[in-house]
mmCIF file of C-alpha atoms in Angstrom:
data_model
loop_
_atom_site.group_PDB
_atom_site.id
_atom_site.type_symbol
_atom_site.label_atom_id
_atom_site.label_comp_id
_atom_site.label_asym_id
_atom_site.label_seq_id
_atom_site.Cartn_x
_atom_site.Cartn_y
_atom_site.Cartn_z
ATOM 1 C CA UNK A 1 -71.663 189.623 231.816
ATOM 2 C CA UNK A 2 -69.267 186.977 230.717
ATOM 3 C CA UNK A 3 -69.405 183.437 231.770
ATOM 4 C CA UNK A 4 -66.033 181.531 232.187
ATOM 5 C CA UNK A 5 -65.704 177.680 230.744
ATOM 6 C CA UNK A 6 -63.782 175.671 232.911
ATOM 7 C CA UNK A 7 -62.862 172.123 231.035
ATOM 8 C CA UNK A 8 -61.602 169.120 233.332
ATOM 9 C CA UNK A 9 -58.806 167.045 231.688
ATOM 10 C CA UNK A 10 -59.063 163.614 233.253
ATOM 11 C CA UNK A 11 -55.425 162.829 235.696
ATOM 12 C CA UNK A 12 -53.051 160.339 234.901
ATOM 13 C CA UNK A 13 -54.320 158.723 237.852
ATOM 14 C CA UNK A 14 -57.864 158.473 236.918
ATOM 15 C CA UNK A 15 -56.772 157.435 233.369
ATOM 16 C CA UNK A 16 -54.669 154.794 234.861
ATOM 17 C CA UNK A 17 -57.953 153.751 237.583
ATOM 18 C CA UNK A 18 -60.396 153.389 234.365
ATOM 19 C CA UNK A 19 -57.634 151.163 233.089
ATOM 20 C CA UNK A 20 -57.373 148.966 235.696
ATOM 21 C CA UNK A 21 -61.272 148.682 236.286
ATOM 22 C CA UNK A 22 -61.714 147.967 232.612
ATOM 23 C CA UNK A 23 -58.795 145.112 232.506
ATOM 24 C CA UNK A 24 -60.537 144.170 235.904
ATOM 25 C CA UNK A 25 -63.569 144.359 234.334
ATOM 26 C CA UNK A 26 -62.183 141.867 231.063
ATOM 27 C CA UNK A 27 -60.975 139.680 233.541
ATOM 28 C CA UNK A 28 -64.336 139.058 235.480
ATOM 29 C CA UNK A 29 -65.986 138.647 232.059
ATOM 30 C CA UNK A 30 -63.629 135.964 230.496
ATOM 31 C CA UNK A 31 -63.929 134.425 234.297
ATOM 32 C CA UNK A 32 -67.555 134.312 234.245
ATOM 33 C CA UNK A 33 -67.428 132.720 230.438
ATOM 34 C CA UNK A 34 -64.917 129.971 231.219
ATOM 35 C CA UNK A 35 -67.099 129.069 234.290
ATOM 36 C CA UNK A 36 -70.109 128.594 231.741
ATOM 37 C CA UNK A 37 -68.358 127.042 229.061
ATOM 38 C CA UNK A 38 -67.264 124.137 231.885
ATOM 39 C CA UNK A 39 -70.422 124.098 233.894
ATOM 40 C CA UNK A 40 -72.535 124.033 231.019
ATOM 41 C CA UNK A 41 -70.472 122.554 228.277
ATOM 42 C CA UNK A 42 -67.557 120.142 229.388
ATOM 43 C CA UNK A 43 -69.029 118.789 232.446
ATOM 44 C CA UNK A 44 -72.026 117.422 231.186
ATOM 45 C CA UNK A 45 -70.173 116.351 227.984
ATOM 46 C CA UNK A 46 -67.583 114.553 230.376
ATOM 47 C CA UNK A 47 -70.308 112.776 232.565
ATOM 48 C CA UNK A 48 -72.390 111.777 229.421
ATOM 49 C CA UNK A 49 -69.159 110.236 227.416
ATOM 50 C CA UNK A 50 -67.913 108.480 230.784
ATOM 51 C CA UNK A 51 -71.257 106.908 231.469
ATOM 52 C CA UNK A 52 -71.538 105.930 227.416
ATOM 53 C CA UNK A 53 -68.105 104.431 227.870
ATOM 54 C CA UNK A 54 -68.947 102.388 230.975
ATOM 55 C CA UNK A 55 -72.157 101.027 229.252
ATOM 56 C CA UNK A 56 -70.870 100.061 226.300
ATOM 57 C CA UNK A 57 -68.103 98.164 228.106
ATOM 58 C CA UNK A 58 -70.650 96.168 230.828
ATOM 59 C CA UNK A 59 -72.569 95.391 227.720
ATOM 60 C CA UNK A 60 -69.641 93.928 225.835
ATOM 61 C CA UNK A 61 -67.833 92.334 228.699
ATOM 62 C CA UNK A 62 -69.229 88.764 228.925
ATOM 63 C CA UNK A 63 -67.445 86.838 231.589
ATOM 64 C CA UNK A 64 -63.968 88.475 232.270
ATOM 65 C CA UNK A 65 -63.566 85.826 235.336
ATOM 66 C CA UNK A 66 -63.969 83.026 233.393
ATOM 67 C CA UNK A 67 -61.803 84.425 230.357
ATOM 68 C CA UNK A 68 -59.226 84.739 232.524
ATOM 69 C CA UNK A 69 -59.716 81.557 234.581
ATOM 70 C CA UNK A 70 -59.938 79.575 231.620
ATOM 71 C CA UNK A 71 -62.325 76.131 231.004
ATOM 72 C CA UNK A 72 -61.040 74.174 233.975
ATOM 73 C CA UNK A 73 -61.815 76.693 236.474
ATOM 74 C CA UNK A 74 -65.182 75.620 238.419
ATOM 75 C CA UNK A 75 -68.350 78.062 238.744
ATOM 76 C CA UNK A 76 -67.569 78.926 242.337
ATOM 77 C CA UNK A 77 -64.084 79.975 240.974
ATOM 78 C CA UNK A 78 -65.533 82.520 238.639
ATOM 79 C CA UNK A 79 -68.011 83.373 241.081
ATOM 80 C CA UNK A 80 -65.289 84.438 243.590
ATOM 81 C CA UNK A 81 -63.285 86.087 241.156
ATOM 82 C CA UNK A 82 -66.329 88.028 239.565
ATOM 83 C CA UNK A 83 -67.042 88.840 243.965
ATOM 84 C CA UNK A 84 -63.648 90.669 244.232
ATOM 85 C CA UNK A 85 -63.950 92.559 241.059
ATOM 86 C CA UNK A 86 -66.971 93.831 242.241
ATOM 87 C CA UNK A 87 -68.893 92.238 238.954
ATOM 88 C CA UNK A 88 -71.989 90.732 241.459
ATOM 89 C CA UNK A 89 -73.271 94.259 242.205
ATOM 90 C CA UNK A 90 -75.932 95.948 239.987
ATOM 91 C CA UNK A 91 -74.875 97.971 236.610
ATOM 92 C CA UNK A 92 -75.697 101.397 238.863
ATOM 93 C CA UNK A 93 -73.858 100.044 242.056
ATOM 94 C CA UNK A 94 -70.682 99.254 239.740
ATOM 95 C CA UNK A 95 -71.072 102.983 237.691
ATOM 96 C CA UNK A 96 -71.144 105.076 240.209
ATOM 97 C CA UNK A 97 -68.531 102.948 242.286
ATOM 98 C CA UNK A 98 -66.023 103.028 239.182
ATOM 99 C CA UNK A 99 -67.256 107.002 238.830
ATOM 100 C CA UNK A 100 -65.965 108.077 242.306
ATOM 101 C CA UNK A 101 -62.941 106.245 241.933
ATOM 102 C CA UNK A 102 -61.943 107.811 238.617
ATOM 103 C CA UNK A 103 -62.857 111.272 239.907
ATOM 104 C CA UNK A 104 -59.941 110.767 242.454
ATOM 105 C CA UNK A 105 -57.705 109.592 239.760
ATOM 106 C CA UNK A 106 -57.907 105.909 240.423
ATOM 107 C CA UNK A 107 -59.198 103.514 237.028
ATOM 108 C CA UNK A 108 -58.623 100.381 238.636
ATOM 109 C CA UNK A 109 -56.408 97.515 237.866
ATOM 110 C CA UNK A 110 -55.673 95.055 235.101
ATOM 111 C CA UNK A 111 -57.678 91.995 235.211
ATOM 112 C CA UNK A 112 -54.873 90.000 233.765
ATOM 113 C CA UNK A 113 -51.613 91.725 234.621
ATOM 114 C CA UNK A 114 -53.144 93.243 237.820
ATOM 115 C CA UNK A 115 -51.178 96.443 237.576
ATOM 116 C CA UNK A 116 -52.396 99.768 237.883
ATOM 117 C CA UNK A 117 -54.504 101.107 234.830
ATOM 118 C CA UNK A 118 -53.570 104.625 235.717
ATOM 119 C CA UNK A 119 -50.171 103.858 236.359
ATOM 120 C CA UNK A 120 -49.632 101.886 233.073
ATOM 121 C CA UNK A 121 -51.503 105.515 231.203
ATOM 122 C CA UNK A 122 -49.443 107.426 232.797
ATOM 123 C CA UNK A 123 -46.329 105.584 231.125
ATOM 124 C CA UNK A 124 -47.871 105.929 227.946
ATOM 125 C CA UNK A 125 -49.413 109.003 227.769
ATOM 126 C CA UNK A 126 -46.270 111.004 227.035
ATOM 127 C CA UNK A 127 -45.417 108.831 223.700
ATOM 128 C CA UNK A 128 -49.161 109.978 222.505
ATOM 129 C CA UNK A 129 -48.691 113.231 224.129
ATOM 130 C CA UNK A 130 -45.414 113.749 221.952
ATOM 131 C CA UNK A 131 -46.401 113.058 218.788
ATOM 132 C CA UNK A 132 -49.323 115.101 218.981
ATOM 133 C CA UNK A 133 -47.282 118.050 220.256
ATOM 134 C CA UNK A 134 -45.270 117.650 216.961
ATOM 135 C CA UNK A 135 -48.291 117.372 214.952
ATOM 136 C CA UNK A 136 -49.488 120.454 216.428
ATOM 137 C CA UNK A 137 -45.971 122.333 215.734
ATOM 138 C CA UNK A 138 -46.307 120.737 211.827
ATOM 139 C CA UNK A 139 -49.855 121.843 211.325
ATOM 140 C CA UNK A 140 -49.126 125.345 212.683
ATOM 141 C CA UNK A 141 -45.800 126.129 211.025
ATOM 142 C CA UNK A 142 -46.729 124.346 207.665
ATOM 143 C CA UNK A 143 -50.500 125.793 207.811
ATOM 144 C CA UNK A 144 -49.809 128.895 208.712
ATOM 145 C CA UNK A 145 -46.713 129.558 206.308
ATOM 146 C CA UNK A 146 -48.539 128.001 203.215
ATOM 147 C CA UNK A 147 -51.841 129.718 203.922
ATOM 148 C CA UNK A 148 -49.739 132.755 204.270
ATOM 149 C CA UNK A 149 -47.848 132.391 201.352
ATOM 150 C CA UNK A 150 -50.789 131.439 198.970
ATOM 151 C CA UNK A 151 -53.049 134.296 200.346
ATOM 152 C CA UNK A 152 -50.304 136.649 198.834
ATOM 153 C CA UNK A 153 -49.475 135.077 195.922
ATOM 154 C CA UNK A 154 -53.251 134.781 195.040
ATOM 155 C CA UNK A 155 -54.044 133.439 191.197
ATOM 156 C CA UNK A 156 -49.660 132.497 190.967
ATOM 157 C CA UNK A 157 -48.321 129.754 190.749
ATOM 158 C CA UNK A 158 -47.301 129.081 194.106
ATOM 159 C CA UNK A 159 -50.885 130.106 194.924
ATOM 160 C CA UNK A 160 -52.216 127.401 192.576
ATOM 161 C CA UNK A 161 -49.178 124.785 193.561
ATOM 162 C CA UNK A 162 -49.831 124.865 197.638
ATOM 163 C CA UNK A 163 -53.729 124.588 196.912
ATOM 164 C CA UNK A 164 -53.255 121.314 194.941
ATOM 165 C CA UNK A 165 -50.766 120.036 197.326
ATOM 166 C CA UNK A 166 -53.196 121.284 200.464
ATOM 167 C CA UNK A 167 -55.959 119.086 198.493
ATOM 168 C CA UNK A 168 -53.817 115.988 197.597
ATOM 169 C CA UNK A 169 -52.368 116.276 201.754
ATOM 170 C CA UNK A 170 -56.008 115.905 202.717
ATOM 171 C CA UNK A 171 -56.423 112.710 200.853
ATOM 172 C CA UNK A 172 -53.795 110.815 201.230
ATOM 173 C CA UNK A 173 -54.147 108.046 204.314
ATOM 174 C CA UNK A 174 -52.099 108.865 207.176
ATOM 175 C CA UNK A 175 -50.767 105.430 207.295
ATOM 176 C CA UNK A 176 -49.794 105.628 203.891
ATOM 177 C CA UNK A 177 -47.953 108.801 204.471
ATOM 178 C CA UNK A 178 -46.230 107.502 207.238
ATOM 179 C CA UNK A 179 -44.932 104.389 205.777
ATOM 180 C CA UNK A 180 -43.346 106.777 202.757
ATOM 181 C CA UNK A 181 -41.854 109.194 204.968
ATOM 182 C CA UNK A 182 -40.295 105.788 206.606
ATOM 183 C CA UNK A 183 -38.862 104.429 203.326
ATOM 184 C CA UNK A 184 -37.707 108.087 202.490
ATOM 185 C CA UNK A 185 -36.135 109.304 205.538
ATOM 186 C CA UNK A 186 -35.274 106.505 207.351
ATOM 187 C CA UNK A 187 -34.243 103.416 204.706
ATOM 188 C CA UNK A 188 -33.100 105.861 201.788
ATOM 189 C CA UNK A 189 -31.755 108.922 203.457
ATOM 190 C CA UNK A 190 -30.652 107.286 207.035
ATOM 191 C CA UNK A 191 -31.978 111.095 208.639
ATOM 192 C CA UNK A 192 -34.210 109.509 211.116
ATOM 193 C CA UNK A 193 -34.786 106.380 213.137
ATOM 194 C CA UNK A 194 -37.491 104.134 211.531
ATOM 195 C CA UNK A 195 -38.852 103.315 215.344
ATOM 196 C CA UNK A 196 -39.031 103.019 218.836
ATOM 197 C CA UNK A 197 -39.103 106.145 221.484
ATOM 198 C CA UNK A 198 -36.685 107.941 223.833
ATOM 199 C CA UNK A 199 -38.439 109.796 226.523
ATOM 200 C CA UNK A 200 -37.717 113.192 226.771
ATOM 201 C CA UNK A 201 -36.308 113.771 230.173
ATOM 202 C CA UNK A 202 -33.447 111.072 228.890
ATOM 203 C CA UNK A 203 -32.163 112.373 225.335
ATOM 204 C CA UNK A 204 -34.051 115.526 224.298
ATOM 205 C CA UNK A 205 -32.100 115.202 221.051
ATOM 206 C CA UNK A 206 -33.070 111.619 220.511
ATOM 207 C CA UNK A 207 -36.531 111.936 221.458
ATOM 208 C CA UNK A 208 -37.222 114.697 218.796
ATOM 209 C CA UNK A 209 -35.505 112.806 216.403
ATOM 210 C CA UNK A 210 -37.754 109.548 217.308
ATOM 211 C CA UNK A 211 -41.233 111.691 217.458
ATOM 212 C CA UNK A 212 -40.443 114.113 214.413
ATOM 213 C CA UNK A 213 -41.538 110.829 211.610
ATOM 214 C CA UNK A 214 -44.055 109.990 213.432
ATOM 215 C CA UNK A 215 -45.581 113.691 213.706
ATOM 216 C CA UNK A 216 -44.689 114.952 210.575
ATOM 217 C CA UNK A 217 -46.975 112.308 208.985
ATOM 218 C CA UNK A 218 -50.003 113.269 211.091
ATOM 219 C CA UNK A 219 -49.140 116.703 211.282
ATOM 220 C CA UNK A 220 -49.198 117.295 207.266
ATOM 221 C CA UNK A 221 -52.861 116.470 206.991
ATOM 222 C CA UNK A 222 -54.323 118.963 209.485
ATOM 223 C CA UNK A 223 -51.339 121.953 208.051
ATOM 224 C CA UNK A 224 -53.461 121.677 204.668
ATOM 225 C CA UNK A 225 -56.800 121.927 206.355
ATOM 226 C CA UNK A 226 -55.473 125.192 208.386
ATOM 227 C CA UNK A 227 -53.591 126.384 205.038
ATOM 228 C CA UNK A 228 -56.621 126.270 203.054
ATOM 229 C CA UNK A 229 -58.928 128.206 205.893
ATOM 230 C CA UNK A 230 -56.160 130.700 206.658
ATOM 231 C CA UNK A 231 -55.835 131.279 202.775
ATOM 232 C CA UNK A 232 -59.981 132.074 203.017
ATOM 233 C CA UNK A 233 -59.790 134.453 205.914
ATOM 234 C CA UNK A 234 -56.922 136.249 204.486
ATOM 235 C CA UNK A 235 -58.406 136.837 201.021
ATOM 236 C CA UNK A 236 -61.535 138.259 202.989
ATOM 237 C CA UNK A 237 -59.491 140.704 204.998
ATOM 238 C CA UNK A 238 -57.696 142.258 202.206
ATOM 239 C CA UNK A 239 -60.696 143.421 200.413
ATOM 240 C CA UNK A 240 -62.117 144.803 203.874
ATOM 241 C CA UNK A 241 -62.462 148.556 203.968
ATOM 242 C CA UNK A 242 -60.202 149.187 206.438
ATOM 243 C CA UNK A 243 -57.761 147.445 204.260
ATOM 244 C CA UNK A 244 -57.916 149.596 201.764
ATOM 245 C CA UNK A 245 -57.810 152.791 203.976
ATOM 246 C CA UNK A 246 -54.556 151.345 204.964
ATOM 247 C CA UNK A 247 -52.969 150.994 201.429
ATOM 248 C CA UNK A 248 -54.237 154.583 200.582
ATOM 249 C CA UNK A 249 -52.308 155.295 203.825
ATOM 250 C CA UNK A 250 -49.500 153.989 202.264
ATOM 251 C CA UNK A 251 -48.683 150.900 204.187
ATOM 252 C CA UNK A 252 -46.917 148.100 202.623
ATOM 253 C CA UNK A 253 -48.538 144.579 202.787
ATOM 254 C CA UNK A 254 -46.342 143.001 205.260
ATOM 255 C CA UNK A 255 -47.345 145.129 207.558
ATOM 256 C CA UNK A 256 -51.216 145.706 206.926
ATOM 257 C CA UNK A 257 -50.912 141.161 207.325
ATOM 258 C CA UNK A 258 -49.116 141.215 210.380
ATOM 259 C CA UNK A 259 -50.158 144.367 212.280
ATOM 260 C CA UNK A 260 -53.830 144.363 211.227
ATOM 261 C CA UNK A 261 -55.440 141.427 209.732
ATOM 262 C CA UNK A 262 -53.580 138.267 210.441
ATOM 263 C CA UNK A 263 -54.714 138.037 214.540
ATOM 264 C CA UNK A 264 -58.349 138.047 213.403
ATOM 265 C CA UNK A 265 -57.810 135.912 210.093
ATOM 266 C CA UNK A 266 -56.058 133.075 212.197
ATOM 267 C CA UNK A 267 -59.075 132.541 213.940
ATOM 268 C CA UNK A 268 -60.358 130.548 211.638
ATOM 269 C CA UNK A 269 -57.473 128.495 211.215
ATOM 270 C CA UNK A 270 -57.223 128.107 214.945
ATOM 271 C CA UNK A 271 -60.748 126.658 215.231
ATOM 272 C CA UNK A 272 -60.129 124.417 212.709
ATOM 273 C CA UNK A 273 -56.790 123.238 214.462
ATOM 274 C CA UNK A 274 -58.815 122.438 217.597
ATOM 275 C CA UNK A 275 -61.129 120.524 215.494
ATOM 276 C CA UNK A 276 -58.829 118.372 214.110
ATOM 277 C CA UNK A 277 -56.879 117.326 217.656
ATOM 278 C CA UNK A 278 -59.260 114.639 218.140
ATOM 279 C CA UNK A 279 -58.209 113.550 214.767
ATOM 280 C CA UNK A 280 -54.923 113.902 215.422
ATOM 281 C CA UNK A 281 -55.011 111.603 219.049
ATOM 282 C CA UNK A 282 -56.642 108.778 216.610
ATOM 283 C CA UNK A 283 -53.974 108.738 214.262
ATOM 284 C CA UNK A 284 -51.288 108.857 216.974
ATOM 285 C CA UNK A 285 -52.366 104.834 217.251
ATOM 286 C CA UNK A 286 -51.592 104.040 214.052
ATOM 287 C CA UNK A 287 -48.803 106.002 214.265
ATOM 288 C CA UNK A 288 -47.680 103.784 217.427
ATOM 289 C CA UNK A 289 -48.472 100.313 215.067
ATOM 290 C CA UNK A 290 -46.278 101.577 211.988
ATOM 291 C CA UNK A 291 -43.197 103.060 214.431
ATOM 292 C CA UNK A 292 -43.720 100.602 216.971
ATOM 293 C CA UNK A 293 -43.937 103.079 220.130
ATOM 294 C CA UNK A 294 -45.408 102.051 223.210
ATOM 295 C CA UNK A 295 -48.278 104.716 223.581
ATOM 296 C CA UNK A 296 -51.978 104.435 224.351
ATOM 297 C CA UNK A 297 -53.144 102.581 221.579
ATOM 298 C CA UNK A 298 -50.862 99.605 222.033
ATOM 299 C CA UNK A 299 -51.807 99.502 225.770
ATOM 300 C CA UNK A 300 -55.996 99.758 224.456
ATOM 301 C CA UNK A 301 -55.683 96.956 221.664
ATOM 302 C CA UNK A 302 -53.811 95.030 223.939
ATOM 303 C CA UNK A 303 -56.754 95.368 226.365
ATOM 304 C CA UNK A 304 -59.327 94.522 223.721
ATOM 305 C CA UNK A 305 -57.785 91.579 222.211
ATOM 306 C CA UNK A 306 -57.865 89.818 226.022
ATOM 307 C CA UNK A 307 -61.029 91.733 227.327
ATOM 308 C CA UNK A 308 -59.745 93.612 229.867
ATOM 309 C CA UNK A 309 -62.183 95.967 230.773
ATOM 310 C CA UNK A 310 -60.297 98.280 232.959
ATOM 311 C CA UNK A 311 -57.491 98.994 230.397
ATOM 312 C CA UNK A 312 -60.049 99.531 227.833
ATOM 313 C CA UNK A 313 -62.433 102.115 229.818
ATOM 314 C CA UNK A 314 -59.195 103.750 231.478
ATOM 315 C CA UNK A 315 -58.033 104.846 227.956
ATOM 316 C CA UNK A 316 -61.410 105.338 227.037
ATOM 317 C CA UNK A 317 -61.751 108.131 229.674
ATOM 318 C CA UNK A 318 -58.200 109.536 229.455
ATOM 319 C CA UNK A 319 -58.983 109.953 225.721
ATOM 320 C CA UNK A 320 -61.855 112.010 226.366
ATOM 321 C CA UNK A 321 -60.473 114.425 228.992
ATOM 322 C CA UNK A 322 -57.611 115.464 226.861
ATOM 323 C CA UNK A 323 -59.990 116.067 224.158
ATOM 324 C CA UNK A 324 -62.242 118.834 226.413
ATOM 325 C CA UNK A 325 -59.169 120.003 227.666
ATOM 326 C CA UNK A 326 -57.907 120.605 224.287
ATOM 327 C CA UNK A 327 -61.078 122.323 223.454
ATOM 328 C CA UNK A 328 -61.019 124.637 226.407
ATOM 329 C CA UNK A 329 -57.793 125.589 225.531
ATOM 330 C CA UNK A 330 -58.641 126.673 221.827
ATOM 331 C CA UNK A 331 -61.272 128.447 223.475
ATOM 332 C CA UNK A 332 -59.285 130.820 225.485
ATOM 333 C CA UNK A 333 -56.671 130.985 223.361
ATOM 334 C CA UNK A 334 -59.457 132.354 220.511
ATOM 335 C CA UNK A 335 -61.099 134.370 223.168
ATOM 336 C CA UNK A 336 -57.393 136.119 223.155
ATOM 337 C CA UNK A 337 -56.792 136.312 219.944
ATOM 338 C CA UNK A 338 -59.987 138.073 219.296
ATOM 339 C CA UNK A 339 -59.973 140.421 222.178
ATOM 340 C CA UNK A 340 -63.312 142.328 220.665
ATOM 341 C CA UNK A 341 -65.614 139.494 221.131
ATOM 342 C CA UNK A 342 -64.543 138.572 224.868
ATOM 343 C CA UNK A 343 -67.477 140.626 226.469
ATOM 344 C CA UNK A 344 -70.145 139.519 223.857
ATOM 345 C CA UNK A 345 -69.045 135.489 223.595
#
């Protein structure tokens, strides 16, 4: 008696359903981990900062009312003042008033000028916003190209050359590099302007031309920290075993780096990128001193020199937003770039 084997072959259809439920299946995954990573990472890092940032401020106010007022002005007019600032009420009445407020996108007003705080950011932001952008472009190009670059030319001389100019890039003050790239490019070689800032929605041209000195000079810094990690994970990856299946396979280097090794090397570099943004926002205001562009940190030292509270906490709390949101971004963009550890992270 002989027994027949029939063998199913799965359908295009039911290939193209187990697709769809898997990439469905991603998606709900890398939904359920980006809900985590706010719920239980930014948000309580966002609440804790903000209510550091108030404290620190009510403590080191003294009397705005009477700053302002000056010597001649009697205690009933600071009193009044203090009144309509809402300064009488309790430190937990005047937190979680200033908390709803900045929820809904509202940081108050000036106690001198009396203009909008979140107006006067939102003037400013794009100057800081800019030259980070270009620092970001610097540091990724630059990194990535040098790290690149050395990783293959391991023990050469360019190998040796970019890691002692990575090193000496790391060292160097920022202000110190910005104030030679100044002399160089602007008062030597007339390339670039020495100053000022053209928004972008007026002169494209002039506005990268404005922000590229400015960048550049903050940019440099981080490129050697990424070109020295990206270096690292490279040199680990080539001596991988599925490395070396793929040169006794025959394939040439460029394409074992850019089709198999480099997503998962860049990681690395990535994370250190993110790191360093924080970094980078800091040294945007002494970018704005040295170039004299009207960003954030003119607006904050111009609110701590005269006390005013609002400008100073506004900035405060702008400053630390963009940082999470910088750091949720990294995250998903490394949670992309390394597609196997999405379902484990």
């Amino acid at each position: 008696m002989t027994t027949t084997t029939t063998t199913t072959t799965p359908s295009t259809a039911d290939t193209g359903r187990g697709r769809q439920t898997r990439r469905r299946h991603v998606a709900g995954v890398r939904a359920r981990r980006w809900a985590r990573t706010l719920l239980l990472g930014a948000l309580p890092v966002a609440l804790i900062s903000t209510f550091l940032v108030f404290l620190m401020t009510y403590l080191a106010s003294g009397n705005p009312a009477a700053q302002k007022l000056g010597d001649r002005a009697t205690p009933e007019e600071v009193t009044r003042l203090n009144a309509s600032w809402g300064l009488d009420r309790s430190f937990p009445e005047q937190y979680l008033s200033w908390l709803g407020h900045a929820v809904r996108g509202d940081l108050g007003k000036s106690y001198f000028s009396g203009l909008s705080v979140t107006k006067s950011i939102g003037e400013r932001l794009p100057v800081d916003a800019s030259i980070t952008l270009v620092a970001v472009v610097v540091a990724v190009l630059a990194g990535f190209a040098a790290g690149i670059l050395a990783a293959l030319r391991q023990g050469g001389i360019t190998d040796r050359a970019i890691t002692v100019l990575a090193a000496a890039a790391t060292t160097i003050p920022e202000f110190w590099l910005a104030i030679m790239f100044v002399s160089l490019f602007s008062l030597t070689l007339g390339w670039l302007p020495s100053g000022g800032y053209v928004p972008l929605t007026e002169d494209p041209g002039q506005w990268l031309l404005h922000v590229l000195l400015p960048g550049g000079s903050l940019g440099l810094a981080v490129a050697a920290q990424v070109a020295r990690q990206l270096r690292t994970s490279l040199l680990a990856a080539f001596g991988a075993h599925y490395v070396l299946g793929a040169r006794v396979r025959g394939l040439s280097t460029p394409r074992i780096l850019f089709g198999h090794i480099l997503r998962n090397a860049a990681a690395p570099a990535i994370a250190t990128l993110g790191l360093a943004i924080p970094t980078l926002l800091g040294g945007a205001v002494i970018a704005e001193a040295i170039f004299g562009l009207p960003g954030l940190g003119q607006y904050a030292l111009s609110g701590a020199q005269s006390h005013d509270i609002p400008v100073i906490q506004g900035v405060l709390v702008v400053s630390i937003v963009l940082v999470l949101s910088c750091n949720l971004a990294v995250d998903a963009f490394l949670g992309w770039l390394r597609p196997a550890t999405r379902g484990t992270r």
